[in-house]
CSV table of C-alpha atoms in Angstrom, one decimal:
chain,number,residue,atom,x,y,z
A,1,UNK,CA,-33.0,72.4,-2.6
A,2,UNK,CA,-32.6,70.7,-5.9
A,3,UNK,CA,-34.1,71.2,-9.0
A,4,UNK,CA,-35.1,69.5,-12.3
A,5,UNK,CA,-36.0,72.2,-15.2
A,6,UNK,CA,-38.4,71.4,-18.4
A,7,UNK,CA,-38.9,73.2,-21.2
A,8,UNK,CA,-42.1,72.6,-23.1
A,9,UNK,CA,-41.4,69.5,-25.6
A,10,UNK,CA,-40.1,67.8,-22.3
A,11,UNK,CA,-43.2,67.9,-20.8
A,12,UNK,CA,-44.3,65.2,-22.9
A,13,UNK,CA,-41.3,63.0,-22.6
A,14,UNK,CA,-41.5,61.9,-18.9
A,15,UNK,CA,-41.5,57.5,-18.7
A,16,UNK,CA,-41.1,54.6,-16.5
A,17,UNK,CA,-38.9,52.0,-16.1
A,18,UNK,CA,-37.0,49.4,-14.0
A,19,UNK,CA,-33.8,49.0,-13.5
A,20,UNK,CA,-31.8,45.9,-12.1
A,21,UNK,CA,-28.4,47.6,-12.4
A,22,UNK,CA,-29.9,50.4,-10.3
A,23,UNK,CA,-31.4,47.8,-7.1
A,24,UNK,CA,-28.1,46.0,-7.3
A,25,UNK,CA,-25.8,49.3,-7.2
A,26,UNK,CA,-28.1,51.2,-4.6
A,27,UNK,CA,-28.4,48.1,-2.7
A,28,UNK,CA,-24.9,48.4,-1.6
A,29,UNK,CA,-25.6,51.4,0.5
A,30,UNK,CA,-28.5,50.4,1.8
A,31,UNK,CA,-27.0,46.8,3.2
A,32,UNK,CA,-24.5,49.3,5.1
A,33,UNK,CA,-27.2,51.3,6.9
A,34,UNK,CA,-29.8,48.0,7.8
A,35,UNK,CA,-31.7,50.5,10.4
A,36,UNK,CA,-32.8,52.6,7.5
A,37,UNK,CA,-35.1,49.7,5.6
A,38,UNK,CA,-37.1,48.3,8.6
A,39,UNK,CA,-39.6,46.6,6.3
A,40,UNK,CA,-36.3,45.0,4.1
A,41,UNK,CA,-35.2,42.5,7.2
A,42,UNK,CA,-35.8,39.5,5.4
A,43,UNK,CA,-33.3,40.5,2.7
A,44,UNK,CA,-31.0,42.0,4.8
A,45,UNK,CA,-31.7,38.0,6.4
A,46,UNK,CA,-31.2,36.6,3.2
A,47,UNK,CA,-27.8,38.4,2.1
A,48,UNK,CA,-26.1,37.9,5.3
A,49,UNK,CA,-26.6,33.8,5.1
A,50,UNK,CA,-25.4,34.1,1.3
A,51,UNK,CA,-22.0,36.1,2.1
A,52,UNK,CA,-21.7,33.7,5.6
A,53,UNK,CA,-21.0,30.9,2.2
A,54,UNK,CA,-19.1,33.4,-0.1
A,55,UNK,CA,-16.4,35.4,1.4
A,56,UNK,CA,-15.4,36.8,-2.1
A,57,UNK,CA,-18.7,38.4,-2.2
A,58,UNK,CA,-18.0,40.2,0.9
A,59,UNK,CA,-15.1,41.4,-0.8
A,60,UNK,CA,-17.1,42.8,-3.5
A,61,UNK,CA,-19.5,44.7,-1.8
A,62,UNK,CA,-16.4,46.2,-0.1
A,63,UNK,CA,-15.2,47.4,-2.6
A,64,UNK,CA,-18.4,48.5,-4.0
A,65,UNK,CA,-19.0,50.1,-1.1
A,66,UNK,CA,-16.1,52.5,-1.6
A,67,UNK,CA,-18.2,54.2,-4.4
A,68,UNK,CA,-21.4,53.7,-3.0
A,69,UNK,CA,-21.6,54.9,0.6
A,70,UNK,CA,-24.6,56.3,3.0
A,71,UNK,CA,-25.1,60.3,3.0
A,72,UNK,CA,-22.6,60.2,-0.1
A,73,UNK,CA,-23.5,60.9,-4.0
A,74,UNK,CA,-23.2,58.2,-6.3
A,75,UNK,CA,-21.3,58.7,-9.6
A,76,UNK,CA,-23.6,58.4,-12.4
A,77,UNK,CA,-21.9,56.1,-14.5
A,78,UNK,CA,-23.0,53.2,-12.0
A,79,UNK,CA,-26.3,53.5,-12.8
A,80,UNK,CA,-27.5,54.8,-16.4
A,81,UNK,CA,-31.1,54.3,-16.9
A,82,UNK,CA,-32.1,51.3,-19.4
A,83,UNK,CA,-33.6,52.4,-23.0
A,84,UNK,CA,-36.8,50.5,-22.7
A,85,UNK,CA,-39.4,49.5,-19.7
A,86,UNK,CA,-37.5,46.6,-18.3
A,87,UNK,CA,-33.3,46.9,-18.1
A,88,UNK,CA,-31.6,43.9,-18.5
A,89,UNK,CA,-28.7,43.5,-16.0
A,90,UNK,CA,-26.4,42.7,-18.7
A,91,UNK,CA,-27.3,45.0,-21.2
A,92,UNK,CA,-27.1,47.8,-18.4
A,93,UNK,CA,-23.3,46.3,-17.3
A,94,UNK,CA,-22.6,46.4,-20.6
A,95,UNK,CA,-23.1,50.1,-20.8
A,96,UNK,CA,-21.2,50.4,-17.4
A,97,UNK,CA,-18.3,48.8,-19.2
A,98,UNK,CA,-18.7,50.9,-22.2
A,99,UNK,CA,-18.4,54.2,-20.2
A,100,UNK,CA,-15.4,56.6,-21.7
A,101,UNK,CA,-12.3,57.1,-19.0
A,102,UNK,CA,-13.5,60.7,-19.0
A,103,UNK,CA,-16.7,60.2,-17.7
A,104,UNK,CA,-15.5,58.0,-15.7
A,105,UNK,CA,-13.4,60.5,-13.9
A,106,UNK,CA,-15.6,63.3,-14.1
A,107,UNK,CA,-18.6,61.5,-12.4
A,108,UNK,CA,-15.9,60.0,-9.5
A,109,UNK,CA,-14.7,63.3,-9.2
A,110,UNK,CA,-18.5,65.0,-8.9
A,111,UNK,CA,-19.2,63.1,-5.8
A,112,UNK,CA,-16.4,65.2,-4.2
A,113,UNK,CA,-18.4,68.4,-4.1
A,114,UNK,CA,-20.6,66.7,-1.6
A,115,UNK,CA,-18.2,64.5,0.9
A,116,UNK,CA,-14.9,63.8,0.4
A,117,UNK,CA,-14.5,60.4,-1.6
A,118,UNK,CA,-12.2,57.9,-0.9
A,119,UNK,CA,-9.5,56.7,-1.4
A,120,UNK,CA,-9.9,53.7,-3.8
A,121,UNK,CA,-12.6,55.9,-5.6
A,122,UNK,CA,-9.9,59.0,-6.1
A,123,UNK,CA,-7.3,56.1,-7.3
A,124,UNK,CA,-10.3,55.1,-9.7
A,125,UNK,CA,-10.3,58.4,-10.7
A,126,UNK,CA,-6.9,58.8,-11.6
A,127,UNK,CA,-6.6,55.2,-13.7
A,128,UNK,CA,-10.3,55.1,-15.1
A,129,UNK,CA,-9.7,52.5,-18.1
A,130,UNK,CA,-7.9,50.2,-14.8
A,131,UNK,CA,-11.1,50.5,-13.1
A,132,UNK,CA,-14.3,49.3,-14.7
A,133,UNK,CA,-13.4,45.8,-14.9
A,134,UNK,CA,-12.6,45.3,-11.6
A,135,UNK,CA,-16.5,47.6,-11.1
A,136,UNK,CA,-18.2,45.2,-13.5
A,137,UNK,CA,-16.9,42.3,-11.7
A,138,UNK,CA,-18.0,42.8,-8.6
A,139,UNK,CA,-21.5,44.6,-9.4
A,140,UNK,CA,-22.4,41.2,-11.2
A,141,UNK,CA,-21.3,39.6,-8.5
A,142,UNK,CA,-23.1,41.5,-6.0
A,143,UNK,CA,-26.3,41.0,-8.3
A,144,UNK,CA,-25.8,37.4,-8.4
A,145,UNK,CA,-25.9,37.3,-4.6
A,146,UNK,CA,-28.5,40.4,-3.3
A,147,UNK,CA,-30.9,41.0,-6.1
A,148,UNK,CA,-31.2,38.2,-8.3
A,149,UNK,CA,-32.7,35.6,-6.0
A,150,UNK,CA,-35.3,38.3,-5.0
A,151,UNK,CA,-35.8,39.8,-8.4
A,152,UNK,CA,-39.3,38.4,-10.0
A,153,UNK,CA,-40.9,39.8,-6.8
A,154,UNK,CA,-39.3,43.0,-6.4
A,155,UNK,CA,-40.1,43.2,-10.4
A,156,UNK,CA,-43.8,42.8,-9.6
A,157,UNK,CA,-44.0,45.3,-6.8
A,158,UNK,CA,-41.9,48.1,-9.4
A,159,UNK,CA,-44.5,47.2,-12.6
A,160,UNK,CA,-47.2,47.6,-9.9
A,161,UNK,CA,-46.3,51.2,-9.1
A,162,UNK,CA,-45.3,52.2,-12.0
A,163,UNK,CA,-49.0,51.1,-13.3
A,164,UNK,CA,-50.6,53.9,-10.4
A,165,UNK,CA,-48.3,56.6,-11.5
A,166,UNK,CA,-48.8,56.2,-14.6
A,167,UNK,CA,-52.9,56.6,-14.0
A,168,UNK,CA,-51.9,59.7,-12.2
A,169,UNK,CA,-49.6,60.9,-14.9
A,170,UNK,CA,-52.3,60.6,-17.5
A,171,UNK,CA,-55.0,61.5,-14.6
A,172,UNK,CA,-53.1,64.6,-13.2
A,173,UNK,CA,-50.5,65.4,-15.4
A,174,UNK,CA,-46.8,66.4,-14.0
A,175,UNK,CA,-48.4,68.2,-11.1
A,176,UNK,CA,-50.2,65.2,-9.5
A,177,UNK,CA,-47.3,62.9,-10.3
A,178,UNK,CA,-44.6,64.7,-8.9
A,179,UNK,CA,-46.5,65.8,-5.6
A,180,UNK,CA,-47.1,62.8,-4.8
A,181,UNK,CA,-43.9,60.9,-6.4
A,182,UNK,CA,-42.2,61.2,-2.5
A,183,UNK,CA,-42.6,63.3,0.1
A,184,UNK,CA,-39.5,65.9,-0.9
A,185,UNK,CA,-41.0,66.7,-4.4
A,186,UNK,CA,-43.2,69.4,-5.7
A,187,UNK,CA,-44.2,70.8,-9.1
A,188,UNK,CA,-43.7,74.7,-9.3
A,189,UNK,CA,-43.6,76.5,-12.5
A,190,UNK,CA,-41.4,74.6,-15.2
A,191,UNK,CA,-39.3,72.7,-12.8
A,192,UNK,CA,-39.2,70.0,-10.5
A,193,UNK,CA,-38.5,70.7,-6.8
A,194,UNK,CA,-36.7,68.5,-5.0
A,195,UNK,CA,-36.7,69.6,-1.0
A,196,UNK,CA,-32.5,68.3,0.0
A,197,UNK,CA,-29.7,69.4,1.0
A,198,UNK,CA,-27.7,68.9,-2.4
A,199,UNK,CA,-28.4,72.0,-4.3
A,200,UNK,CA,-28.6,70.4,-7.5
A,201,UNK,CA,-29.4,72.2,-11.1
A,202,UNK,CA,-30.1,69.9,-13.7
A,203,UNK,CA,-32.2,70.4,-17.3
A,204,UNK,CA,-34.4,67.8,-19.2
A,205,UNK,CA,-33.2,69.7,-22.6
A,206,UNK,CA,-35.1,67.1,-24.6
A,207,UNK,CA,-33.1,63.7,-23.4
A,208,UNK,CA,-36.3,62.9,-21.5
A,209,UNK,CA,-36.4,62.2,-17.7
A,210,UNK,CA,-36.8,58.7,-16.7
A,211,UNK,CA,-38.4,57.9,-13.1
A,212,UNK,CA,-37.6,54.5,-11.9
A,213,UNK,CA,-39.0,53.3,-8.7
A,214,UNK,CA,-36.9,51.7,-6.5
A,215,UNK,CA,-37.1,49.5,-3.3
A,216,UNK,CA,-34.0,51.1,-2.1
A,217,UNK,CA,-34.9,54.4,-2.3
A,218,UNK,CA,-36.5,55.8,0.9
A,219,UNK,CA,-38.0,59.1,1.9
A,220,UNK,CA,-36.4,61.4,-1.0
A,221,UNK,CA,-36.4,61.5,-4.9
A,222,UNK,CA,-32.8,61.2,-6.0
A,223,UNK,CA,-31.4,62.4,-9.2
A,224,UNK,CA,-28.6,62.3,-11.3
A,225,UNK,CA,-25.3,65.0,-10.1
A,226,UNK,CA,-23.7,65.7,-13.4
A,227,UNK,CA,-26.2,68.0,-15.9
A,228,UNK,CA,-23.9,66.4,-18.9
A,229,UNK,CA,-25.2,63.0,-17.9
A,230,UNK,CA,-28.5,61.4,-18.9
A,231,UNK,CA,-31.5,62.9,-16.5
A,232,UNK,CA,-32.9,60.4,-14.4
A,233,UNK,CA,-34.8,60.1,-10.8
A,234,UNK,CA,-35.6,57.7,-8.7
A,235,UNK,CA,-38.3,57.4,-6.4
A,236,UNK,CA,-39.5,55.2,-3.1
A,237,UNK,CA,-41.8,52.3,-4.7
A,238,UNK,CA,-45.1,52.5,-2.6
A,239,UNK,CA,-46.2,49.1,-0.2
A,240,UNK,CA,-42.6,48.1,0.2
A,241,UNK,CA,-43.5,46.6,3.3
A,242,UNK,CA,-45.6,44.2,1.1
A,243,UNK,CA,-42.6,42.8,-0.2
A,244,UNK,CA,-42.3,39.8,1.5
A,245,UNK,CA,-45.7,39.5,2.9
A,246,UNK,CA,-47.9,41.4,5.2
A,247,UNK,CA,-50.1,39.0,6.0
A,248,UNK,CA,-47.1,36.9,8.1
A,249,UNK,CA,-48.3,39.7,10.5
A,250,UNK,CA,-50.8,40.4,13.1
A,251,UNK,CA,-53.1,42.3,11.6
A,252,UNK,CA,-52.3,39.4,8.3
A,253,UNK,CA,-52.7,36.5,10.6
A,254,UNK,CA,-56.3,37.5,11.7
A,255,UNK,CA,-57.5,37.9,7.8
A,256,UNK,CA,-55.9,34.9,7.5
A,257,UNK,CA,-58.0,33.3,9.9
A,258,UNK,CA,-61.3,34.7,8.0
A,259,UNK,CA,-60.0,34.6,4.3
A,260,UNK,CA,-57.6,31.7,4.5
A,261,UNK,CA,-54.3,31.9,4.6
A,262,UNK,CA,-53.6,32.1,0.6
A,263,UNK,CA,-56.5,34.6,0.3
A,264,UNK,CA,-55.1,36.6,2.7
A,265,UNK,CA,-52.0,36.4,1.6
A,266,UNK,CA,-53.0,38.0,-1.9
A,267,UNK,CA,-55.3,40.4,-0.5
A,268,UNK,CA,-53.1,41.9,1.2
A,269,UNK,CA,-50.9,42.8,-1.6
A,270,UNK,CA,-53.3,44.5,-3.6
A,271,UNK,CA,-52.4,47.7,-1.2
A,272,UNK,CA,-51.1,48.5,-4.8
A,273,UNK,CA,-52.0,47.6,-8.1
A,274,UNK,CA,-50.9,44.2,-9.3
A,275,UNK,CA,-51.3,41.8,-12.0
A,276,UNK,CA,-52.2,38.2,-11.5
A,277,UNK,CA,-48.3,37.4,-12.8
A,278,UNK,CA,-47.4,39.6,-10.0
A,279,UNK,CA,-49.1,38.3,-7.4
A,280,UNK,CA,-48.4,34.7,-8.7
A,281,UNK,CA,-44.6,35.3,-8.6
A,282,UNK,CA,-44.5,37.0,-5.5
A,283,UNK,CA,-46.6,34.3,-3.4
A,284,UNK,CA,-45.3,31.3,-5.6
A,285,UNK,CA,-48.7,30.3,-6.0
A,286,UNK,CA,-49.9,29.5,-9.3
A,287,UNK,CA,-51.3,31.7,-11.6
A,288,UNK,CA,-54.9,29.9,-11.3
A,289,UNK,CA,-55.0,30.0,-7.7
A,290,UNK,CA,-54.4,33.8,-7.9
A,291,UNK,CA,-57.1,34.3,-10.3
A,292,UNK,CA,-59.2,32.5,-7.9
A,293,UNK,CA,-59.0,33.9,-5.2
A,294,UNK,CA,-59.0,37.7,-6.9
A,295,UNK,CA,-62.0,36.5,-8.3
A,296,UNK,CA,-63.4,35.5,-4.7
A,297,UNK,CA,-62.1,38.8,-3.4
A,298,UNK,CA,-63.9,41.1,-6.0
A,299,UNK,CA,-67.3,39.3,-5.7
A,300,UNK,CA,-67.1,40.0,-1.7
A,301,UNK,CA,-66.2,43.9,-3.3
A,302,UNK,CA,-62.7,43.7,-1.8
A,303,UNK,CA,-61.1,43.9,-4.6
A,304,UNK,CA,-60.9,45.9,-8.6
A,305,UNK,CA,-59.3,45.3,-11.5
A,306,UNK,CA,-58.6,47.8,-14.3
A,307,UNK,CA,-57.3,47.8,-17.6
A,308,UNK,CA,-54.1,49.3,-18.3
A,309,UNK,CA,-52.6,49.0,-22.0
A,310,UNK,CA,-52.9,45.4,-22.5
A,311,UNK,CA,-52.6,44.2,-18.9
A,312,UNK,CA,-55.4,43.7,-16.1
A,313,UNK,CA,-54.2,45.1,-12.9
A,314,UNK,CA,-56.0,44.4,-9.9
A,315,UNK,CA,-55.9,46.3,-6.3
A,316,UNK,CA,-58.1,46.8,-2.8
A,317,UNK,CA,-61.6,48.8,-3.3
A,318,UNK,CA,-61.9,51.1,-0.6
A,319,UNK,CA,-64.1,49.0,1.5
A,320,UNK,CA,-60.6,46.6,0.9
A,321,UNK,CA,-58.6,49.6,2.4
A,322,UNK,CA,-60.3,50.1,5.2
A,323,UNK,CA,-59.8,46.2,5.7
A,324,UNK,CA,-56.3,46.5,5.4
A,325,UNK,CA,-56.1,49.7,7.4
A,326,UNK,CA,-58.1,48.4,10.5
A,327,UNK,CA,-55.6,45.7,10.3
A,328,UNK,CA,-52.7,47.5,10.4
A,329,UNK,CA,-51.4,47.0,7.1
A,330,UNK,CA,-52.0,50.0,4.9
């Protein structure tokens, strides 16, 4: 059991953010372990044809792959989370190339106190300042072939969760958001719980603690493994099955017969809260065909919108649930 511990000015300092650098590192292990992310086969699909055309980006996911592996920690200067809302993949390298040699090491070396590293991580460890270009390189190369091409619609589905945990956040407070953030986490006291196997003991200590959902992320919160570095968690994003659509399924096929195709198509996205942008991006249809079919959809009471900040985010009503759940897709 792991644990994240506030004190009382952090309580106030929890945020939201996404994180390229983060999908494109974690990515890695998850293209290893393609049983794991059922609901991602189209991507796994997608990466395989790219690196059938690029053999030096199967090299680079090797090597990533020596840092990043399944069931093993991940040092934390791979993934530092971004200042603001959105990361920018190069700003976020950037600071991956900025990292001190001693940090460097120290977060290599970490990952040992779990599983035994190996060996081109322990010779990384030894020659730090030799290592990180050689890590840029192939993390923007890995980018370039497994997130970017997919990134305006995994964007979406992240800025759509992040909209219903912030409701609960301001709805709930800490306790509602973090026992419901995944199914390991619970709020007890002045800490975070985290139900693993990694007995973990980290403080917020007024550096804030960014949660960044993530669409490879699965089943457990994960956190950062060094209490010296930046505290950060990352969660599963809800309706990652709606990535690519849903409504290529059965239970999307027959609303599509009923809705039409398109209408079907948004509808059942909204099994989380989305902006027209966001729905427009990850159906490619235009913004104005979105609009009109939400539009369609909320006058047969399928579908809400609410205002959050200065967006309009839109979702299924309950009757719209129990649409989508008779249909096998929520």
């Amino acid at each position: 059991m792991s644990e994240v511990r506030f004190e009382v000015g952090d309580l106030t300092d929890v945020r939201f953010c996404t994180s390229p650098l983060w999908e494109t590192v974690f990515s890695v292990r998850a293209y290893a372990d393609p049983g794991r992310f059922p609901a991602l086969s189209p991507w796994f699909r997608a990466v395989r044809e790219a690196l059938a055309a690029d053999a030096a980006g199967a090299d680079h996911w090797a090597y990533l792959a020596e840092f990043v592996r399944p069931g093993s920690w991940m040092p934390d200067f791979l993934t530092p989370p971004p200042p603001g809302r959105h990361g920018d993949i190069r700003e976020e390298l950037a600071g991956v190339l900025a990292t001190s040699p001693a940090t460097v090491r120290a977060d290599i070396l970490s990952c040992a106190k779990w599983t035994p590293i190996s060996g081109t991580a322990r010779a990384a460890a030894d020659r730090p300042e030799d290592v990180l270009p050689k890590l840029g390189a192939a993390i923007e190369a890995w980018h370039r072939i497994a997130i970017a091409p997919h990134w305006p619609r995994m964007q979406a589905l992240l800025d759509g969760d992040i909209a219903y945990r912030t409701r609960q956040l301001s709805r709930g407070g800490l306790r509602l958001l973090f026992e419901t953030l995944a199914p390991n986490t619970r709020w007890e006291g002045d800490r975070l719980i985290c139900e693993d196997p990694w007995d973990l003991r980290l403080t917020v200590a007024g550096r804030g603690l960014p949660l960044m959902p993530s669409v490879f992320a699965d089943r457990r919160l994960l956190c950062t493994v060094r209490d010296e570095s930046q505290p950060a968690g990352v969660y599963p994003v809800r309706a990652v099955g709606t990535l690519w659509s849903a409504a290529s399924g059965v239970g999307g096929a027959a609303l599509g017969r009923v809705l039409g195709p398109a209408r079907a198509e948004v509808f059942t996205l909204l099994i989380g809260p989305a902006t027209t942008t966001d729905l427009a991006r990850r159906t490619g249809l235009s913004v104005g065909a979105v609009s009109q079919h939400l539009t369609a959809l909320r006058e047969a009471g399928l579908a809400r919108r609410a205002r959050h900040g200065r967006e309009v985010y839109y979702e299924a009503s309950s009757v719209g649930n129990e649409l989508l759940r008779v249909n096998g897709l929520a």
